[in-house]
Short mmCIF file of C-alpha atoms and ligand atoms in Angstrom, two decimals:
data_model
loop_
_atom_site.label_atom_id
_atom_site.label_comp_id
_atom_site.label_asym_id
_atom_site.label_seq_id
_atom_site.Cartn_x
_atom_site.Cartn_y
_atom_site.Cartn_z
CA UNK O 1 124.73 24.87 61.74
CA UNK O 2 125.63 26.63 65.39
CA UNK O 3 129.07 27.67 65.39
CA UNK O 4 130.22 24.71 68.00
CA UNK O 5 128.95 21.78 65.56
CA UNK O 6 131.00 23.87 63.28
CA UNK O 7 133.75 23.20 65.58
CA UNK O 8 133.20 19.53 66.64
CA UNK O 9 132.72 18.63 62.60
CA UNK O 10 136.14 20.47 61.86
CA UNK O 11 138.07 18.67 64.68
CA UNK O 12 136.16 15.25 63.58
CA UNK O 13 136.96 15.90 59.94
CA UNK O 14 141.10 16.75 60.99
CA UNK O 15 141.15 13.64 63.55
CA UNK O 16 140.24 11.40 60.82
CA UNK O 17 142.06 12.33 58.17
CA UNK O 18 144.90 12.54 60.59
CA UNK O 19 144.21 8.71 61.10
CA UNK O 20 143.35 5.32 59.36
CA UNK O 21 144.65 3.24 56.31
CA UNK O 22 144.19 6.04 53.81
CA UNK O 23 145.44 8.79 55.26
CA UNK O 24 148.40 10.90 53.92
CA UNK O 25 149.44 12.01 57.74
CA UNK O 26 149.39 8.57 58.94
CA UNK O 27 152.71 7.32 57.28
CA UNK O 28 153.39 3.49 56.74
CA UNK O 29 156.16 3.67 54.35
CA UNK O 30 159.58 5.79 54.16
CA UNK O 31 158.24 7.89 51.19
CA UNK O 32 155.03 8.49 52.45
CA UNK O 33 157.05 9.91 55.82
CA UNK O 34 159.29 12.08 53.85
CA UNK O 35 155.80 13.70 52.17
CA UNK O 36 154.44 13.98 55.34
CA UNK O 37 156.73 15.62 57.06
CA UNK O 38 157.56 17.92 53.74
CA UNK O 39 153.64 18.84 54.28
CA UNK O 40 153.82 19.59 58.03
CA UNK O 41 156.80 21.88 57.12
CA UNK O 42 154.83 23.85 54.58
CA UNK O 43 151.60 24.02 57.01
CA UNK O 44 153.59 25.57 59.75
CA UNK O 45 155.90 28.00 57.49
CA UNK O 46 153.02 29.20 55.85
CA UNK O 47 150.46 29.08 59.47
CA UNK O 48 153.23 31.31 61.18
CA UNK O 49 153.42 33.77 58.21
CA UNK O 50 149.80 34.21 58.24
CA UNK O 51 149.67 34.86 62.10
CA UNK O 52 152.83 37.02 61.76
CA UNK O 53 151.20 38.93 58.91
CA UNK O 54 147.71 39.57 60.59
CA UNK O 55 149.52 40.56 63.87
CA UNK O 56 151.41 43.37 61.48
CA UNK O 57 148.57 44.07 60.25
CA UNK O 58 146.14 44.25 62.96
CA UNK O 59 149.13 46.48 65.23
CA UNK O 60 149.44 48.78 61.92
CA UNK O 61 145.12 49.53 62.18
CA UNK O 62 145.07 50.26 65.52
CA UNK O 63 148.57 52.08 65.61
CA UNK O 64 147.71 54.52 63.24
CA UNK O 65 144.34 55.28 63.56
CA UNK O 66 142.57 58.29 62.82
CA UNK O 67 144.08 61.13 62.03
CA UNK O 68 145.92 62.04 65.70
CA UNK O 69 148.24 65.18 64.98
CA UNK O 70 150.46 64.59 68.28
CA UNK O 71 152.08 61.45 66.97
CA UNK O 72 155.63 61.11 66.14
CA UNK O 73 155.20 60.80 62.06
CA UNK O 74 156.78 57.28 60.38
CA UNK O 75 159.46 58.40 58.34
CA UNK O 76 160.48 57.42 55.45
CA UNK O 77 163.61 55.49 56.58
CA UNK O 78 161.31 53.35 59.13
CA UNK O 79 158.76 52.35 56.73
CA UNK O 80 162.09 51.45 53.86
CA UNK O 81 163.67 48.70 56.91
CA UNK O 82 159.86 47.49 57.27
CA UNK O 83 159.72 46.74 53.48
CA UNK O 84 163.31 45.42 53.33
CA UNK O 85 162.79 43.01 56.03
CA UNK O 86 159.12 42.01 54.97
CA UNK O 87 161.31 41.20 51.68
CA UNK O 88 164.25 39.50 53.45
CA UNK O 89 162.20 37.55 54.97
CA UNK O 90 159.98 36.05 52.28
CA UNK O 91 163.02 35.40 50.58
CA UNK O 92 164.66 33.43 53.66
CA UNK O 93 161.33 31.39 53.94
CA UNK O 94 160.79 30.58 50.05
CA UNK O 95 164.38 29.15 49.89
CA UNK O 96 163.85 26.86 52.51
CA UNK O 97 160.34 25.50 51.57
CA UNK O 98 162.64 25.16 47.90
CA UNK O 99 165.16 23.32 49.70
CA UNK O 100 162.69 21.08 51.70
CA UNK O 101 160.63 20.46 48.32
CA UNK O 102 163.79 19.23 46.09
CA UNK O 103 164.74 17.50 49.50
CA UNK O 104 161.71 15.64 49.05
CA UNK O 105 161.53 14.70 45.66
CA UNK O 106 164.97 13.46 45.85
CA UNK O 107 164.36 11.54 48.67
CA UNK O 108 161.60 10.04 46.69
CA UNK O 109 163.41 9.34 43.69
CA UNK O 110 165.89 7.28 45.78
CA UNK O 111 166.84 3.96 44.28
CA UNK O 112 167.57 1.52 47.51
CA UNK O 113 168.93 -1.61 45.63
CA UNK O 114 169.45 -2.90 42.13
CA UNK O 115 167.44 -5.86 42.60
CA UNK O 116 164.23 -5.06 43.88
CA UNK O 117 160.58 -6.99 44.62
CA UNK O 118 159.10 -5.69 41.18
CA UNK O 119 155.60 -5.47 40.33
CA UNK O 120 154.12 -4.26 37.48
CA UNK O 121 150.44 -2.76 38.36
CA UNK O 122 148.45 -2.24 35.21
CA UNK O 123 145.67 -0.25 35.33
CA UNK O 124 142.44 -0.04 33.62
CA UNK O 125 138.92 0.40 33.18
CA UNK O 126 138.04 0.17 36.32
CA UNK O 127 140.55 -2.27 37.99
CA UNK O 128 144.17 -3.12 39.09
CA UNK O 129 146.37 -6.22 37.67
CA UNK O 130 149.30 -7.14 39.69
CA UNK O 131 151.89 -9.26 38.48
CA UNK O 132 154.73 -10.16 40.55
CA UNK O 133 157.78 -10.19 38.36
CA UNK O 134 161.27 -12.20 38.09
CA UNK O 135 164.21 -13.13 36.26
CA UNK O 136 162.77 -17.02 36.97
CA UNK O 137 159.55 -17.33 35.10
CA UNK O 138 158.14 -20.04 37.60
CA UNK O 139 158.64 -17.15 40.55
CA UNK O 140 156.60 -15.30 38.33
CA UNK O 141 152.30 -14.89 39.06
CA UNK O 142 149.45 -12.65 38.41
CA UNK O 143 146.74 -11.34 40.88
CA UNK O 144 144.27 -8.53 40.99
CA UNK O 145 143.01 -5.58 42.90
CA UNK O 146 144.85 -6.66 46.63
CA UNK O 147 148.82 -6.36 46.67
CA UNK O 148 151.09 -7.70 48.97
CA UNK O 149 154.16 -6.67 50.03
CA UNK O 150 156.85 -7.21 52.74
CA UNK O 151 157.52 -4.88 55.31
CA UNK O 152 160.88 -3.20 55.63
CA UNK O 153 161.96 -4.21 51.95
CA UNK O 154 162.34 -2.01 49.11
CA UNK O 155 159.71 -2.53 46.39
CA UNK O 156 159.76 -1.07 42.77
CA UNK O 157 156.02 -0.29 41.45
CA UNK O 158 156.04 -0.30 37.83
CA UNK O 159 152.60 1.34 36.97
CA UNK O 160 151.00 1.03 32.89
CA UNK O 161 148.03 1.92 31.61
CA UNK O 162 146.01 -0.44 28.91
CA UNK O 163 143.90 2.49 28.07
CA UNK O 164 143.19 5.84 29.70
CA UNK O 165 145.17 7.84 32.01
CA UNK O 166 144.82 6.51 35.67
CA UNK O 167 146.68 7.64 38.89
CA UNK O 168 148.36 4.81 41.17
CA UNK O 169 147.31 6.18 44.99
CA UNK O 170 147.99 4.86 48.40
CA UNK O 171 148.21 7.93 50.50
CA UNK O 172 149.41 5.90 53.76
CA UNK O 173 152.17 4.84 51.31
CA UNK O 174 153.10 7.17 48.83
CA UNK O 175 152.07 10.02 47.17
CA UNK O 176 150.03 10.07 43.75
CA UNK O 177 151.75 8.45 40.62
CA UNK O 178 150.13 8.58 36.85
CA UNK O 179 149.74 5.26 34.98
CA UNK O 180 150.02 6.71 31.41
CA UNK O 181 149.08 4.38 28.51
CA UNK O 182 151.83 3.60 25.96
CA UNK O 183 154.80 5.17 28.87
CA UNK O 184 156.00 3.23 32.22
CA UNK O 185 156.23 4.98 35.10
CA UNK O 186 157.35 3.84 38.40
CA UNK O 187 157.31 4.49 42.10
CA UNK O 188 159.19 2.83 45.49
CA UNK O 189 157.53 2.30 48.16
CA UNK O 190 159.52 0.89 51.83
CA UNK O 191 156.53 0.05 54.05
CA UNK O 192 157.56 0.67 57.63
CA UNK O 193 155.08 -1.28 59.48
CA UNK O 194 152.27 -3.87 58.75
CA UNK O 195 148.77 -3.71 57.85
CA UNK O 196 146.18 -3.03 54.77
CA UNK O 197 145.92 0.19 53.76
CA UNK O 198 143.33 1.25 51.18
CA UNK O 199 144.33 3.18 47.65
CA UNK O 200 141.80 4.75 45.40
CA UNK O 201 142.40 5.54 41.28
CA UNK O 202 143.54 9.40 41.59
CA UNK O 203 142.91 10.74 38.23
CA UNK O 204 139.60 10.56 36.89
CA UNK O 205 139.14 7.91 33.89
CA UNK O 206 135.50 7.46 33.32
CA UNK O 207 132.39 6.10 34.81
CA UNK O 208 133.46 3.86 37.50
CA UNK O 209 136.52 6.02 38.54
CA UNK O 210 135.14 6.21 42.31
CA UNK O 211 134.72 2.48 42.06
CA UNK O 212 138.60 1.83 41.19
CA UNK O 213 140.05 1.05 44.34
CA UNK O 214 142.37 -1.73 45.71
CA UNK O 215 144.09 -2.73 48.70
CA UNK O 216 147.82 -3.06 49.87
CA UNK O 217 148.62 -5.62 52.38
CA UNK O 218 151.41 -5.00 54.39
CA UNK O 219 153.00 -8.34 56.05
CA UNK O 220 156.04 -9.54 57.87
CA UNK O 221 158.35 -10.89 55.60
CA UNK O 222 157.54 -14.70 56.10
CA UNK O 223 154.15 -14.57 56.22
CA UNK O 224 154.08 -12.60 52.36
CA UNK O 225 156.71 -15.14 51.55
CA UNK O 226 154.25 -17.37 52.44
CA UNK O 227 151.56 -15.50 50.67
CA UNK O 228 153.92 -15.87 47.24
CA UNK O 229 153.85 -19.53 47.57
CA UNK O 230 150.73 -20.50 47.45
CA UNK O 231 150.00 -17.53 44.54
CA UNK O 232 152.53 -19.18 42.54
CA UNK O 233 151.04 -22.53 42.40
CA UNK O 234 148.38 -23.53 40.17
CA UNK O 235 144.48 -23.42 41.72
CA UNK O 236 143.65 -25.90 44.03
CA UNK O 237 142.06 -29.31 42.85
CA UNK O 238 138.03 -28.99 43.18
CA UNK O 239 137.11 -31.15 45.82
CA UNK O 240 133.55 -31.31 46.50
CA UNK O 241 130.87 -31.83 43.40
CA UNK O 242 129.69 -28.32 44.19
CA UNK O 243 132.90 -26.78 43.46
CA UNK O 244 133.41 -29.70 40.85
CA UNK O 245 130.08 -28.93 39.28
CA UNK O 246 130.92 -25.32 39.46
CA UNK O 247 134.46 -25.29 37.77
CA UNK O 248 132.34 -27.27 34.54
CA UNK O 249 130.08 -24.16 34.93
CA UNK O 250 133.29 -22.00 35.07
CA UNK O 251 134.55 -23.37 32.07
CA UNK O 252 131.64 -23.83 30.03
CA UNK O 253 130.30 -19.98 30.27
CA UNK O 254 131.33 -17.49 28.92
CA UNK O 255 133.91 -16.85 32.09
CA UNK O 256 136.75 -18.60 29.84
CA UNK O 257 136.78 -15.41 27.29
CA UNK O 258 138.12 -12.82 29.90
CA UNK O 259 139.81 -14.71 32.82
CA UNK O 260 142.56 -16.64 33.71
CA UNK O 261 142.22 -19.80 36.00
CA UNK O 262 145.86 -21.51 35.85
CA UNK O 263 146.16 -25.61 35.86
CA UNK O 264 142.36 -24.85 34.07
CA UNK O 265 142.28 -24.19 30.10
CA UNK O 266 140.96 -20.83 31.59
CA UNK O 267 143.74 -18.12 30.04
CA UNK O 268 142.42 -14.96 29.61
CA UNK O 269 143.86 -12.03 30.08
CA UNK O 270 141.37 -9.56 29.45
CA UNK O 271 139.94 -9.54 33.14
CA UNK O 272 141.01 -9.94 36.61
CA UNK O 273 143.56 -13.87 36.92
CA UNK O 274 141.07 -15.59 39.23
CA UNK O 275 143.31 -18.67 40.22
CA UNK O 276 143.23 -17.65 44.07
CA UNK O 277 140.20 -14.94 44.03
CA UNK O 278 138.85 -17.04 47.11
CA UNK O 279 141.91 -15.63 49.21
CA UNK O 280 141.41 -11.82 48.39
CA UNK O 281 138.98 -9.90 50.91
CA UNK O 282 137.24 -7.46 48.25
CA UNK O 283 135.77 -7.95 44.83
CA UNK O 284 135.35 -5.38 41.72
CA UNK O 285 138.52 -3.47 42.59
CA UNK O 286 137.70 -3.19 46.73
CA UNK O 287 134.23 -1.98 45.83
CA UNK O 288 132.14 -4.82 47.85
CA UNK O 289 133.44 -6.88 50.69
CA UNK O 290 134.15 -10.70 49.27
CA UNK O 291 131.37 -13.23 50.40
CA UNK O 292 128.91 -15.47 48.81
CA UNK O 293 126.90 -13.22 48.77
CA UNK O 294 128.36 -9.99 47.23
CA UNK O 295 130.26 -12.82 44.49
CA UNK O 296 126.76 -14.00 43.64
CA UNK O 297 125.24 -10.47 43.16
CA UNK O 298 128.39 -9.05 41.18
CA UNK O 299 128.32 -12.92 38.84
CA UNK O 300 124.20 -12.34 37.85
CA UNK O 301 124.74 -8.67 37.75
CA UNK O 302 127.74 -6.67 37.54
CA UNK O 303 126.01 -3.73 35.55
CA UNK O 304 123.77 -3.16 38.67
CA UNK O 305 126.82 -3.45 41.02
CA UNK O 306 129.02 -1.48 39.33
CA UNK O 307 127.41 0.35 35.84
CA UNK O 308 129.56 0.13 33.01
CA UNK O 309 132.22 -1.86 33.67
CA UNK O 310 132.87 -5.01 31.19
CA UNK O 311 131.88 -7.61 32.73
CA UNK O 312 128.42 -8.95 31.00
CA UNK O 313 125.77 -10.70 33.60
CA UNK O 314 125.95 -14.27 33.28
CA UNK O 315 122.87 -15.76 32.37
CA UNK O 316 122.49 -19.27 33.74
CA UNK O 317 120.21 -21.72 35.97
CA UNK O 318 119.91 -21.17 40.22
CA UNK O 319 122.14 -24.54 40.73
CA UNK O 320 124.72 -23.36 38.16
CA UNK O 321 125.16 -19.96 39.63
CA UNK O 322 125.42 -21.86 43.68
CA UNK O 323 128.18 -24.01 42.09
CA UNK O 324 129.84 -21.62 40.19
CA UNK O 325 129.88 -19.57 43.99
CA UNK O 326 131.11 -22.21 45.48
CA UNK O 327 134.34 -22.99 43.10
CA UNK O 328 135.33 -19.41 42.81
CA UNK O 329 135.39 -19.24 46.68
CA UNK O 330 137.38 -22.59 46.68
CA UNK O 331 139.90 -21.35 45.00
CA UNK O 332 142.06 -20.01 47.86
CU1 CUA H 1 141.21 4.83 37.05
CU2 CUA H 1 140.32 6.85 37.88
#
């Protein structure tokens, strides 16, 4: 590769990391500011030592080369204050990237109110569940994979593991945070303006770690309050015989053993709570866009889509497998 596509690949690679909805240097929450300005700090402390060291450097090669007897000789004093202040120096600059690092992490361990928008995110092989929690259990609901949140409010993230060691990660958002089986952890995020920003599994926990994604959805506060509603309420009534025939389907296969529809006799809690997967945009932890077509794909053959998760393929007729579309997409 020619030196300028060197070039144009390094600026292309800086611009978009600098930029989008998972980016650590494009901020959209009060903690993920405080990081990135903590990292900017450290990047140009540590960019003007190198500069100011090479310049040294580069002025002490050509100053005393070769072996020219005219020159006045360095004496020992000059080269001592040279040491001393290289040493005064490092010492100035290490205290303050100390003070701007515990500056940080207090600022992230800041607790804004007592009462918080809690949700506890469990993770596991190789997905997210979300529940939304209260002191009322009918304010109470469970979701998967896509979080919500308000903008401008202070929300606690209370992260658990069911078995391996994951790492909650939404770099526009906040900084990385282990979910640790058997130990809760938790992290606050403020978001500071709207939009969905991407987050990725940041510690690796098996096959499908690159495959454990989700997605945050930052909102103005009435439309998530709207949002909460209609997650609260039971699934929607089927209305055409597609999605009628499909919800018999539903509840005939072997769906029933791992998921939850609620106002169905669906209650399982070992997989993704499905009542309102037809309002989410991604499927199998943000891994494929949601459509018919990806939903049909990842129902007849999840092992292909994503290898080794647990969900089994289900085995069952054309028609079944239309209806059984159909329903799940109903179910806004
Ligand atoms: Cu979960 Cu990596």
């Amino acid at each position: 590769m020619s030196r300028r596509a060197l070039a144009g690949l390094g600026a292309a690679l800086a611009a978009g990391g600098c930029r989008g909805n998972f980016s650590a240097l494009a901020p959209a929450a009060e903690q993920a500011s405080h990081i990135n300005w903590v990292f900017w700090f450290f990047t140009l402390v540590c960019a003007a030592v190198y500069v100011a060291t090479i310049a040294a450097l580069v002025y002490a090669l050509r100053r005393f080369r070769g072996n020219d007897a005219s020159r006045e000789p360095v004496t020992e004093r000059l080269m001592g204050w040279w040491v001393a202040g290289g040493i005064g120096t490092s010492i100035v600059l290490l205290f303050a990237l100390l003070v701007a690092s515990i500056g940080t992490g207090r600022a992230l361990a800041h607790r804004p109110t007592d009462q918080p928008l809690t949700i506890k995110v469990t993770a596991q092989q190789w997905w997210w569940d979300v529940e939304y929690q209260s002191p009322q259990p009918s304010e109470q609901f469970r979701t998967a994979n896509e979080i919500h949140l308000p903008v401008g409010v202070p929300v606690r993230i209370v992260l658990a593991s069911r078995d391996v060691i994951h790492s909650f990660w939404v770099p526009s958002l906040h900084g990385k945070k282990d979910a640790i089986p058997g130990h809760e952890s938790d992290v606050w995020i403020t978001a500071t303006r709207t939009g969905t920003f991407r987050g990725q599994c940041g510690e690796f926990c098996g096959h499908q770690h690159a495959s454990m994604s989700l997605l945050v959805h930052v909102q103005p506060r009435d439309r998530f309050e709207a949002w909460a509603a209609a997650q609260r309420a039971s699934a929607r009534e089927s209305a055409g015989d597609d999605q009628r025939r499909g919800q018999e389907v539903f509840l005939r296969a072997q769906c029933v053993m791992c998921h939850t529809v609620r106002g169905t006799s669906a209650g399982s809690r070992f997989g993704p709570d499905l009542t309102h997967v037809g309002a989410r945009q991604t499927l199998a932890a943000a891994t494929l866009p949601l459509t018919d077509e990806t939903l049909r794909r990842w129902i007849v053959d999840p092992q292909g889509v994503k290898p080794g998760n647990r969900m089994p393929p289900a085995r069952l007729p054309e028609q079944d497998i239309d209806a059984l579309v159909a329903y799940l997409r109903s179910l806004q």
